[in-house]
Short mmCIF file of N, CA, C and O in Angstrom, two decimals:
data_model
loop_
_atom_site.label_atom_id
_atom_site.label_comp_id
_atom_site.label_asym_id
_atom_site.label_seq_id
_atom_site.Cartn_x
_atom_site.Cartn_y
_atom_site.Cartn_z
N UNK A 246 -23.55 -7.32 -3.39
CA UNK A 246 -21.85 -7.59 -3.13
C UNK A 246 -21.86 -6.98 -4.90
O UNK A 246 -22.34 -6.41 -5.58
N UNK A 247 -19.87 -8.00 -4.05
CA UNK A 247 -19.33 -6.70 -5.13
C UNK A 247 -19.81 -7.76 -7.00
O UNK A 247 -19.68 -8.90 -7.08
N UNK A 248 -19.57 -6.98 -7.71
CA UNK A 248 -19.38 -7.30 -9.33
C UNK A 248 -18.24 -7.25 -9.29
O UNK A 248 -18.02 -5.42 -9.96
N UNK A 249 -17.28 -8.34 -10.30
CA UNK A 249 -15.55 -8.21 -10.31
C UNK A 249 -15.97 -8.21 -11.77
O UNK A 249 -16.45 -9.35 -11.89
N UNK A 250 -14.78 -7.16 -12.65
CA UNK A 250 -14.30 -7.87 -13.01
C UNK A 250 -12.61 -7.78 -13.91
O UNK A 250 -12.11 -6.79 -14.24
N UNK A 251 -12.21 -8.59 -14.35
CA UNK A 251 -10.29 -9.05 -14.50
C UNK A 251 -10.60 -8.24 -16.18
O UNK A 251 -11.62 -8.46 -16.76
N UNK A 252 -9.72 -8.67 -15.92
CA UNK A 252 -8.91 -8.30 -17.43
C UNK A 252 -6.77 -7.42 -17.00
O UNK A 252 -6.93 -7.58 -16.05
N UNK A 253 -6.57 -8.08 -18.75
CA UNK A 253 -4.96 -7.62 -18.42
C UNK A 253 -4.04 -9.66 -18.57
O UNK A 253 -3.53 -8.90 -18.68
N UNK A 254 -4.85 -10.11 -18.94
CA UNK A 254 -4.60 -11.45 -19.18
C UNK A 254 -3.71 -11.39 -20.30
O UNK A 254 -3.86 -10.28 -21.48
N UNK A 255 -3.13 -12.75 -20.66
CA UNK A 255 -2.97 -12.39 -22.47
C UNK A 255 -1.59 -13.19 -22.19
O UNK A 255 -1.41 -14.66 -21.62
N UNK A 256 -0.85 -13.81 -23.47
CA UNK A 256 0.05 -14.59 -23.54
C UNK A 256 1.05 -13.64 -22.94
O UNK A 256 1.37 -12.85 -24.26
N UNK A 257 2.28 -14.57 -22.65
CA UNK A 257 3.49 -14.27 -22.48
C UNK A 257 4.71 -15.67 -23.60
O UNK A 257 4.22 -16.87 -22.05
N UNK A 258 6.08 -15.21 -22.99
CA UNK A 258 7.47 -15.96 -22.98
C UNK A 258 7.51 -16.06 -21.34
O UNK A 258 7.29 -15.40 -20.19
N UNK A 259 7.96 -17.27 -20.90
CA UNK A 259 8.26 -17.79 -19.74
C UNK A 259 10.07 -16.63 -19.25
O UNK A 259 10.24 -16.42 -19.71
N UNK A 260 8.98 -16.47 -18.29
CA UNK A 260 10.82 -15.33 -17.27
C UNK A 260 9.32 -13.44 -17.87
O UNK A 260 10.22 -13.03 -17.31
N UNK A 261 8.84 -13.74 -17.92
CA UNK A 261 7.67 -12.85 -19.00
C UNK A 261 7.16 -12.13 -17.72
O UNK A 261 7.04 -13.15 -16.22
N UNK A 262 6.59 -10.97 -17.70
CA UNK A 262 5.52 -10.23 -15.99
C UNK A 262 4.52 -10.08 -17.26
O UNK A 262 4.39 -9.48 -18.51
N UNK A 263 3.08 -9.51 -16.40
CA UNK A 263 1.54 -9.32 -16.24
C UNK A 263 1.00 -8.61 -14.90
O UNK A 263 1.66 -9.48 -14.61
N UNK A 264 0.33 -7.13 -15.58
CA UNK A 264 0.11 -7.43 -15.08
C UNK A 264 -1.51 -7.18 -14.74
O UNK A 264 -2.03 -7.15 -15.78
N UNK A 265 -2.20 -8.01 -14.08
CA UNK A 265 -3.77 -8.03 -13.51
C UNK A 265 -4.61 -7.09 -13.11
O UNK A 265 -4.11 -6.62 -12.61
N UNK A 266 -6.13 -6.43 -13.43
CA UNK A 266 -6.43 -5.21 -13.48
C UNK A 266 -7.55 -6.25 -12.32
O UNK A 266 -8.32 -7.33 -13.81
N UNK A 267 -8.04 -5.59 -12.34
CA UNK A 267 -9.75 -6.05 -11.62
C UNK A 267 -10.22 -4.99 -11.10
O UNK A 267 -10.14 -3.63 -10.70
N UNK A 268 -11.43 -4.44 -11.78
CA UNK A 268 -12.36 -3.49 -11.24
C UNK A 268 -13.69 -4.00 -10.59
O UNK A 268 -14.35 -4.71 -11.14
N UNK A 269 -14.72 -3.30 -9.04
CA UNK A 269 -15.22 -4.25 -8.49
C UNK A 269 -16.27 -2.88 -8.74
O UNK A 269 -16.01 -1.82 -8.10
N UNK A 270 -17.93 -3.11 -8.75
CA UNK A 270 -18.84 -2.44 -9.25
C UNK A 270 -19.97 -2.49 -7.82
O UNK A 270 -19.75 -3.73 -7.79
N UNK A 271 -20.91 -2.11 -7.10
CA UNK A 271 -21.63 -2.49 -7.46
C UNK A 271 -21.99 -2.78 -5.62
O UNK A 271 -23.04 -3.11 -5.06
N UNK A 272 -21.35 -2.37 -5.18
CA UNK A 272 -20.21 -2.39 -3.07
C UNK A 272 -19.17 -1.12 -3.32
O UNK A 272 -19.27 -0.61 -3.68
N UNK A 273 -19.64 -1.02 -1.98
CA UNK A 273 -18.06 0.01 -1.24
C UNK A 273 -16.74 -1.12 -1.10
O UNK A 273 -17.24 -1.46 -0.71
N UNK A 274 -16.42 -0.89 -2.06
CA UNK A 274 -15.16 -1.60 -2.91
C UNK A 274 -14.43 -1.04 -1.61
O UNK A 274 -13.03 -2.42 -1.06
N UNK A 275 -14.27 -0.26 -0.79
CA UNK A 275 -13.25 0.18 0.61
C UNK A 275 -13.10 -1.31 1.47
O UNK A 275 -12.23 -1.34 2.71
N UNK A 276 -14.54 -1.98 1.30
CA UNK A 276 -14.79 -2.39 2.78
C UNK A 276 -14.34 -3.91 2.70
O UNK A 276 -13.86 -4.73 3.18
N UNK A 277 -14.06 -4.04 1.37
CA UNK A 277 -13.53 -5.94 2.11
C UNK A 277 -13.11 -5.94 1.49
O UNK A 277 -11.78 -5.22 0.72
N UNK A 278 -12.60 -7.71 1.32
CA UNK A 278 -10.59 -7.81 1.53
C UNK A 278 -10.50 -9.14 0.35
O UNK A 278 -12.24 -9.48 -0.29
N UNK A 279 -10.41 -8.83 -0.80
CA UNK A 279 -10.56 -8.94 -2.08
C UNK A 279 -8.82 -9.47 -2.64
O UNK A 279 -8.17 -9.40 -1.51
N UNK A 280 -9.14 -10.35 -4.00
CA UNK A 280 -7.97 -11.03 -4.42
C UNK A 280 -7.64 -12.14 -5.20
O UNK A 280 -9.10 -11.32 -6.08
N UNK A 281 -7.43 -12.38 -5.81
CA UNK A 281 -6.86 -13.76 -6.43
C UNK A 281 -7.29 -14.87 -7.00
O UNK A 281 -6.07 -15.61 -5.56
N UNK A 282 -7.26 -16.22 -7.45
CA UNK A 282 -7.05 -17.26 -7.53
C UNK A 282 -7.52 -16.98 -8.79
O UNK A 282 -7.61 -17.29 -9.54
N UNK A 283 -6.83 -18.50 -9.00
CA UNK A 283 -6.73 -18.95 -9.90
C UNK A 283 -6.76 -20.61 -10.35
O UNK A 283 -6.90 -21.60 -9.38
N UNK A 284 -7.37 -21.14 -11.47
CA UNK A 284 -7.63 -22.76 -12.07
C UNK A 284 -7.93 -22.69 -13.58
O UNK A 284 -7.94 -22.71 -14.05
N UNK A 285 -7.39 -23.90 -13.24
CA UNK A 285 -7.41 -25.02 -14.87
C UNK A 285 -8.01 -25.78 -14.81
O UNK A 285 -8.51 -25.95 -14.05
N UNK A 286 -8.76 -26.30 -16.03
CA UNK A 286 -9.38 -27.26 -15.89
C UNK A 286 -9.09 -28.85 -15.01
O UNK A 286 -7.87 -29.47 -15.48
N UNK A 287 -10.03 -29.50 -14.72
CA UNK A 287 -9.56 -30.36 -13.85
C UNK A 287 -8.90 -30.34 -12.68
O UNK A 287 -8.04 -31.15 -12.22
N UNK A 288 -8.77 -28.91 -12.01
CA UNK A 288 -7.99 -28.98 -10.92
C UNK A 288 -8.51 -27.95 -9.95
O UNK A 288 -9.70 -27.67 -10.69
N UNK A 289 -8.59 -28.24 -8.96
CA UNK A 289 -8.41 -27.26 -7.34
C UNK A 289 -8.98 -26.05 -7.57
O UNK A 289 -7.40 -25.16 -8.23
N UNK A 290 -9.25 -24.90 -7.35
CA UNK A 290 -9.25 -23.71 -7.80
C UNK A 290 -7.83 -23.43 -6.41
O UNK A 290 -7.67 -23.93 -5.29
N UNK A 291 -7.52 -22.97 -6.91
CA UNK A 291 -5.85 -22.16 -5.79
C UNK A 291 -5.60 -21.15 -5.93
O UNK A 291 -5.34 -19.69 -6.69
N UNK A 292 -6.24 -20.88 -4.46
CA UNK A 292 -5.72 -19.09 -4.13
C UNK A 292 -3.89 -18.66 -3.97
O UNK A 292 -3.60 -19.81 -3.47
N UNK A 293 -3.94 -17.14 -4.38
CA UNK A 293 -2.83 -16.57 -4.50
C UNK A 293 -2.66 -15.33 -3.14
O UNK A 293 -1.62 -14.99 -3.56
N UNK A 294 -3.48 -14.65 -3.32
CA UNK A 294 -2.84 -14.06 -2.79
C UNK A 294 -4.10 -12.83 -1.69
O UNK A 294 -5.01 -13.24 -2.94
N UNK A 295 -4.18 -11.74 -1.09
CA UNK A 295 -5.39 -11.26 -0.97
C UNK A 295 -4.97 -10.76 -0.40
O UNK A 295 -3.83 -9.84 0.24
N UNK A 296 -6.02 -8.90 -0.47
CA UNK A 296 -5.31 -7.56 0.39
C UNK A 296 -6.66 -7.30 1.05
O UNK A 296 -8.36 -6.91 1.06
N UNK A 297 -6.37 -6.77 2.21
CA UNK A 297 -7.87 -6.65 2.75
C UNK A 297 -8.17 -5.28 3.03
O UNK A 297 -7.19 -4.64 2.89
N UNK A 298 -9.12 -5.05 3.66
CA UNK A 298 -9.52 -3.48 4.05
C UNK A 298 -8.75 -2.62 3.84
O UNK A 298 -9.04 -1.11 4.17
N UNK A 299 -7.76 -3.32 5.45
CA UNK A 299 -6.61 -2.16 6.88
C UNK A 299 -5.09 -2.17 5.02
O UNK A 299 -4.58 -1.90 5.33
N UNK A 300 -5.05 -2.83 4.25
CA UNK A 300 -4.19 -3.05 3.59
C UNK A 300 -3.50 -3.77 3.20
O UNK A 300 -2.78 -4.03 3.00
N UNK A 301 -3.36 -4.83 4.65
CA UNK A 301 -3.19 -6.24 5.17
C UNK A 301 -2.07 -6.81 3.22
O UNK A 301 -3.45 -6.95 3.70
N UNK A 302 -1.94 -7.33 3.28
CA UNK A 302 -1.04 -8.75 2.24
C UNK A 302 -0.78 -9.30 2.34
O UNK A 302 -0.44 -9.76 3.31
N UNK A 303 -1.77 -11.07 2.07
CA UNK A 303 -1.48 -12.14 1.99
C UNK A 303 -1.06 -12.96 0.82
O UNK A 303 -2.15 -12.47 -0.43
N UNK A 304 -0.02 -13.37 0.49
CA UNK A 304 0.53 -14.09 -0.36
C UNK A 304 0.82 -15.80 0.06
O UNK A 304 1.15 -15.81 0.71
N UNK A 305 -0.06 -16.54 -0.85
CA UNK A 305 0.38 -18.19 -0.32
C UNK A 305 2.10 -18.38 -1.18
O UNK A 305 2.12 -17.90 -1.85
N UNK A 306 2.58 -19.35 0.04
CA UNK A 306 3.68 -20.01 -0.33
C UNK A 306 4.38 -20.23 -1.39
O UNK A 306 4.89 -19.78 -2.23
N UNK A 307 3.55 -20.19 -2.81
CA UNK A 307 4.01 -21.00 -4.14
C UNK A 307 3.80 -20.58 -4.68
O UNK A 307 4.44 -20.22 -5.59
N UNK A 308 3.84 -19.21 -4.89
CA UNK A 308 4.03 -17.57 -5.36
C UNK A 308 4.88 -16.64 -4.55
O UNK A 308 5.52 -15.62 -5.36
N UNK A 309 4.77 -17.16 -3.41
CA UNK A 309 5.47 -15.43 -2.68
C UNK A 309 6.76 -14.74 -3.60
O UNK A 309 8.01 -16.26 -3.73
N UNK A 310 7.07 -14.43 -3.43
CA UNK A 310 8.33 -13.90 -3.84
C UNK A 310 8.54 -13.75 -5.66
O UNK A 310 9.17 -12.45 -6.51
N UNK A 311 7.11 -13.71 -6.44
CA UNK A 311 7.51 -14.02 -8.19
C UNK A 311 5.69 -12.67 -7.60
O UNK A 311 5.58 -12.21 -9.07
N UNK A 312 4.68 -12.67 -7.17
CA UNK A 312 3.74 -12.24 -7.59
C UNK A 312 3.65 -12.22 -6.34
O UNK A 312 3.52 -12.25 -4.67
N UNK A 313 2.85 -10.24 -6.81
CA UNK A 313 2.32 -8.77 -5.77
C UNK A 313 0.80 -8.80 -5.60
O UNK A 313 0.40 -8.30 -6.33
N UNK A 314 0.49 -7.82 -4.38
CA UNK A 314 -1.02 -7.28 -4.95
C UNK A 314 -1.18 -6.61 -4.28
O UNK A 314 -0.05 -6.15 -3.11
N UNK A 315 -1.85 -5.67 -5.06
CA UNK A 315 -1.79 -4.04 -4.41
C UNK A 315 -3.26 -3.84 -4.87
O UNK A 315 -4.14 -4.30 -5.39
N UNK A 316 -4.14 -2.42 -4.01
CA UNK A 316 -4.97 -1.42 -4.29
C UNK A 316 -5.49 -0.41 -4.61
O UNK A 316 -4.12 -0.18 -3.92
N UNK A 317 -6.14 0.29 -4.98
CA UNK A 317 -6.79 1.54 -5.16
C UNK A 317 -8.60 0.99 -4.53
O UNK A 317 -8.09 1.40 -5.94
N UNK A 318 -8.50 1.89 -3.49
CA UNK A 318 -10.21 2.35 -3.54
C UNK A 318 -10.31 3.12 -4.25
O UNK A 318 -11.61 3.17 -4.24
N UNK A 319 -9.53 4.08 -4.49
CA UNK A 319 -9.79 4.65 -5.18
C UNK A 319 -10.34 5.39 -6.37
O UNK A 319 -11.52 5.17 -7.22
N UNK A 320 -9.76 3.67 -6.93
CA UNK A 320 -10.36 3.80 -8.58
C UNK A 320 -11.47 2.08 -8.11
O UNK A 320 -11.68 1.74 -9.22
N UNK A 321 -11.76 1.74 -7.19
CA UNK A 321 -12.26 0.67 -6.81
C UNK A 321 -11.68 -0.53 -7.66
O UNK A 321 -12.50 -1.20 -8.01
N UNK A 322 -10.16 -0.73 -7.44
CA UNK A 322 -8.81 -1.38 -8.57
C UNK A 322 -8.76 -2.69 -7.69
O UNK A 322 -7.79 -2.55 -6.78
N UNK A 323 -8.64 -3.47 -8.08
CA UNK A 323 -7.62 -4.59 -6.93
C UNK A 323 -5.75 -4.40 -8.17
O UNK A 323 -6.61 -5.57 -9.92
N UNK A 324 -5.01 -5.05 -8.17
CA UNK A 324 -3.99 -5.53 -8.99
C UNK A 324 -3.62 -6.90 -8.84
O UNK A 324 -2.88 -6.92 -7.50
N UNK A 325 -2.89 -7.59 -9.58
CA UNK A 325 -2.47 -8.42 -9.40
C UNK A 325 -0.74 -8.60 -10.90
O UNK A 325 -1.28 -8.90 -11.86
N UNK A 326 0.28 -8.67 -9.82
CA UNK A 326 1.85 -8.32 -10.69
C UNK A 326 2.27 -9.78 -10.26
O UNK A 326 2.29 -9.93 -9.92
N UNK A 327 2.32 -10.42 -12.01
CA UNK A 327 2.62 -11.39 -12.17
C UNK A 327 4.30 -11.12 -12.86
O UNK A 327 4.62 -11.73 -13.65
N UNK A 328 5.09 -12.31 -12.21
CA UNK A 328 6.85 -12.01 -12.87
C UNK A 328 7.22 -13.39 -13.03
O UNK A 328 6.66 -14.23 -12.04
N UNK A 329 8.34 -13.21 -13.53
CA UNK A 329 9.37 -14.77 -13.32
C UNK A 329 8.17 -15.57 -14.01
O UNK A 329 8.13 -16.56 -13.18
N UNK A 330 6.79 -15.13 -15.32
CA UNK A 330 6.37 -16.39 -14.94
C UNK A 330 6.43 -17.75 -15.79
O UNK A 330 7.14 -17.57 -16.70
N UNK A 331 6.11 -18.09 -15.88
CA UNK A 331 6.20 -20.34 -15.59
C UNK A 331 5.42 -20.99 -16.72
O UNK A 331 4.24 -20.24 -16.15
N UNK A 332 5.43 -21.37 -17.52
CA UNK A 332 4.29 -23.25 -18.03
C UNK A 332 3.60 -22.98 -17.32
O UNK A 332 2.17 -22.78 -17.15
N UNK A 333 3.94 -23.39 -16.12
CA UNK A 333 3.25 -23.67 -14.83
C UNK A 333 2.10 -22.99 -14.53
O UNK A 333 1.16 -23.27 -13.47
N UNK A 334 2.48 -21.93 -15.29
CA UNK A 334 0.95 -20.68 -14.19
C UNK A 334 0.06 -20.13 -15.13
O UNK A 334 -0.74 -18.92 -14.62
N UNK A 335 0.01 -21.26 -16.15
CA UNK A 335 -1.23 -21.49 -16.98
C UNK A 335 -1.95 -20.76 -16.29
O UNK A 335 -2.23 -22.27 -16.08
N UNK A 336 -3.25 -20.49 -16.92
CA UNK A 336 -4.81 -20.72 -15.93
C UNK A 336 -5.89 -19.91 -15.70
O UNK A 336 -5.50 -18.28 -16.85
N UNK A 337 -6.57 -19.49 -15.54
CA UNK A 337 -7.82 -18.90 -15.71
C UNK A 337 -7.75 -18.08 -14.84
O UNK A 337 -7.94 -18.51 -13.69
N UNK A 338 -7.61 -16.61 -14.17
CA UNK A 338 -7.58 -16.22 -12.95
C UNK A 338 -9.18 -15.06 -13.06
O UNK A 338 -8.93 -14.69 -13.44
N UNK A 339 -9.02 -15.29 -11.38
CA UNK A 339 -10.05 -15.30 -11.01
C UNK A 339 -9.51 -13.61 -9.78
O UNK A 339 -8.82 -13.99 -8.77
N UNK A 340 -9.86 -12.71 -9.60
CA UNK A 340 -10.31 -12.09 -9.07
C UNK A 340 -11.87 -11.58 -7.83
O UNK A 340 -12.83 -12.64 -8.35
N UNK A 341 -11.33 -12.21 -6.68
CA UNK A 341 -12.85 -12.21 -5.77
C UNK A 341 -13.12 -11.47 -4.41
O UNK A 341 -11.43 -10.74 -4.21
N UNK A 342 -13.34 -12.21 -3.45
CA UNK A 342 -13.85 -10.83 -2.82
C UNK A 342 -14.19 -12.15 -1.58
O UNK A 342 -14.43 -12.67 -1.64
N UNK A 343 -14.23 -12.03 -0.16
CA UNK A 343 -14.71 -12.37 1.13
C UNK A 343 -13.96 -13.62 1.12
O UNK A 343 -14.45 -14.22 0.99
N UNK A 344 -12.56 -12.90 1.76
CA UNK A 344 -11.52 -13.52 1.99
C UNK A 344 -11.24 -14.81 2.80
O UNK A 344 -11.86 -14.39 3.88
N UNK A 345 -11.68 -15.80 3.06
CA UNK A 345 -11.31 -16.81 3.73
C UNK A 345 -10.00 -17.83 4.11
O UNK A 345 -9.17 -18.19 2.96
N UNK A 346 -9.05 -17.07 5.16
CA UNK A 346 -7.53 -17.68 4.91
C UNK A 346 -7.18 -18.34 6.17
O UNK A 346 -7.51 -19.78 6.77
N UNK A 347 -6.02 -19.37 5.42
CA UNK A 347 -5.90 -21.20 6.28
C UNK A 347 -4.05 -21.16 6.25
O UNK A 347 -4.14 -20.99 5.00
N UNK A 348 -4.21 -21.73 7.03
CA UNK A 348 -2.74 -21.37 7.68
C UNK A 348 -1.37 -20.81 7.07
O UNK A 348 -1.03 -20.58 6.70
N UNK A 349 -2.04 -19.21 7.86
CA UNK A 349 -1.05 -18.19 7.27
C UNK A 349 0.00 -18.62 9.17
O UNK A 349 -0.47 -18.33 9.63
N UNK A 350 1.35 -17.49 7.87
CA UNK A 350 1.28 -17.30 9.02
C UNK A 350 2.70 -15.92 8.56
O UNK A 350 3.30 -15.07 7.78
N UNK A 351 2.77 -14.49 9.38
CA UNK A 351 2.48 -14.00 9.04
C UNK A 351 1.59 -13.05 8.04
O UNK A 351 0.47 -13.33 8.00
N UNK A 352 2.37 -12.80 6.50
CA UNK A 352 1.70 -12.30 5.36
C UNK A 352 2.21 -13.28 4.62
O UNK A 352 1.71 -13.76 3.42
N UNK A 353 2.56 -14.97 5.36
CA UNK A 353 2.39 -15.79 4.42
C UNK A 353 0.85 -16.92 4.63
O UNK A 353 0.91 -17.08 5.62
N UNK A 354 0.41 -17.23 4.08
CA UNK A 354 -0.47 -18.40 3.65
C UNK A 354 -0.65 -19.94 2.84
O UNK A 354 -0.25 -19.75 1.88
N UNK A 355 -0.88 -20.67 3.72
CA UNK A 355 -0.68 -22.59 2.92
C UNK A 355 -2.01 -22.11 1.31
O UNK A 355 -2.18 -22.29 0.44
N UNK A 356 -3.32 -21.11 2.07
CA UNK A 356 -4.73 -21.43 1.63
C UNK A 356 -5.48 -19.81 1.32
O UNK A 356 -5.15 -19.64 3.20
N UNK A 357 -6.21 -19.56 0.10
CA UNK A 357 -6.90 -18.78 0.56
C UNK A 357 -8.03 -18.86 0.04
O UNK A 357 -7.98 -18.86 -1.12
N UNK A 358 -8.96 -18.02 0.44
CA UNK A 358 -10.77 -18.81 -0.45
C UNK A 358 -11.04 -17.40 -0.16
O UNK A 358 -11.07 -16.95 0.80
N UNK A 359 -12.10 -17.69 -1.60
CA UNK A 359 -12.59 -16.78 -1.41
C UNK A 359 -14.74 -16.82 -1.53
O UNK A 359 -15.15 -18.40 -1.94
N UNK A 360 -14.89 -15.93 -1.83
CA UNK A 360 -16.43 -15.96 -1.64
C UNK A 360 -17.18 -16.19 -2.69
O UNK A 360 -18.08 -17.09 -2.77
N UNK A 361 -17.50 -14.36 -3.83
CA UNK A 361 -17.56 -15.33 -5.16
C UNK A 361 -16.33 -14.17 -5.81
O UNK A 361 -15.31 -13.33 -5.16
N UNK A 362 -17.15 -14.26 -6.82
CA UNK A 362 -15.70 -13.87 -7.93
C UNK A 362 -16.21 -13.37 -9.00
O UNK A 362 -16.79 -13.70 -10.08
N UNK A 363 -15.24 -12.57 -10.39
CA UNK A 363 -15.52 -12.30 -11.27
C UNK A 363 -15.97 -13.39 -12.62
O UNK A 363 -15.32 -14.70 -11.99
N UNK A 364 -16.11 -13.80 -13.65
CA UNK A 364 -15.62 -14.92 -14.43
C UNK A 364 -14.43 -14.70 -14.73
O UNK A 364 -13.68 -15.59 -15.65
N UNK A 365 -13.03 -13.54 -14.93
CA UNK A 365 -11.51 -14.27 -14.62
C UNK A 365 -11.15 -13.80 -16.04
O UNK A 365 -11.63 -13.24 -17.17
N UNK A 366 -9.54 -14.33 -16.22
CA UNK A 366 -8.83 -13.25 -17.12
C UNK A 366 -7.44 -14.63 -17.36
O UNK A 366 -6.75 -14.58 -16.49
N UNK A 367 -7.87 -14.70 -18.79
CA UNK A 367 -7.23 -15.86 -18.69
C UNK A 367 -5.04 -15.73 -19.43
O UNK A 367 -5.08 -14.65 -20.09
N UNK A 368 -4.48 -16.43 -18.25
CA UNK A 368 -3.65 -16.34 -18.69
C UNK A 368 -2.32 -17.69 -19.56
O UNK A 368 -2.38 -17.97 -19.04
N UNK A 369 -1.62 -16.66 -20.22
CA UNK A 369 -0.83 -18.35 -21.42
C UNK A 369 0.41 -17.83 -21.07
O UNK A 369 0.98 -16.96 -21.73
N UNK A 370 1.83 -18.95 -20.90
CA UNK A 370 2.81 -18.09 -20.34
C UNK A 370 3.26 -20.43 -21.37
O UNK A 370 3.14 -21.25 -20.84
N UNK A 371 4.33 -18.93 -22.70
CA UNK A 371 4.71 -20.42 -23.50
C UNK A 371 6.35 -20.93 -23.18
O UNK A 371 6.91 -19.58 -22.28
N UNK A 372 7.03 -21.94 -23.33
CA UNK A 372 8.25 -22.35 -23.35
C UNK A 372 9.05 -22.10 -23.63
O UNK A 372 8.49 -21.35 -25.18
#
């Protein structure tokens, strides 16, 4: 399975943007459905977005319009663009692989879950 390593987290003010990056190694990155989820202490993991090996993208309803996902298979890399950040976006963001989709209508999904993930990168949004 892939080994995944995230970067790009940090501290921003509300309304700001961040771009998270993830590099996969140890497997053929282009074959995998990959994505992102976030987690805060005491809460369940929240799937955010995924991109399949054919380039199809899926974003959960709660962040649609603010977050977008992309990949560069030549660089074994995955990205998550976070725009119009809010304090409630404070979390550890994880890059993940092997997607499972729930309640999707077109490119919008109620939930996205993953089989394995990296250690995460922290995003802190101040008001």
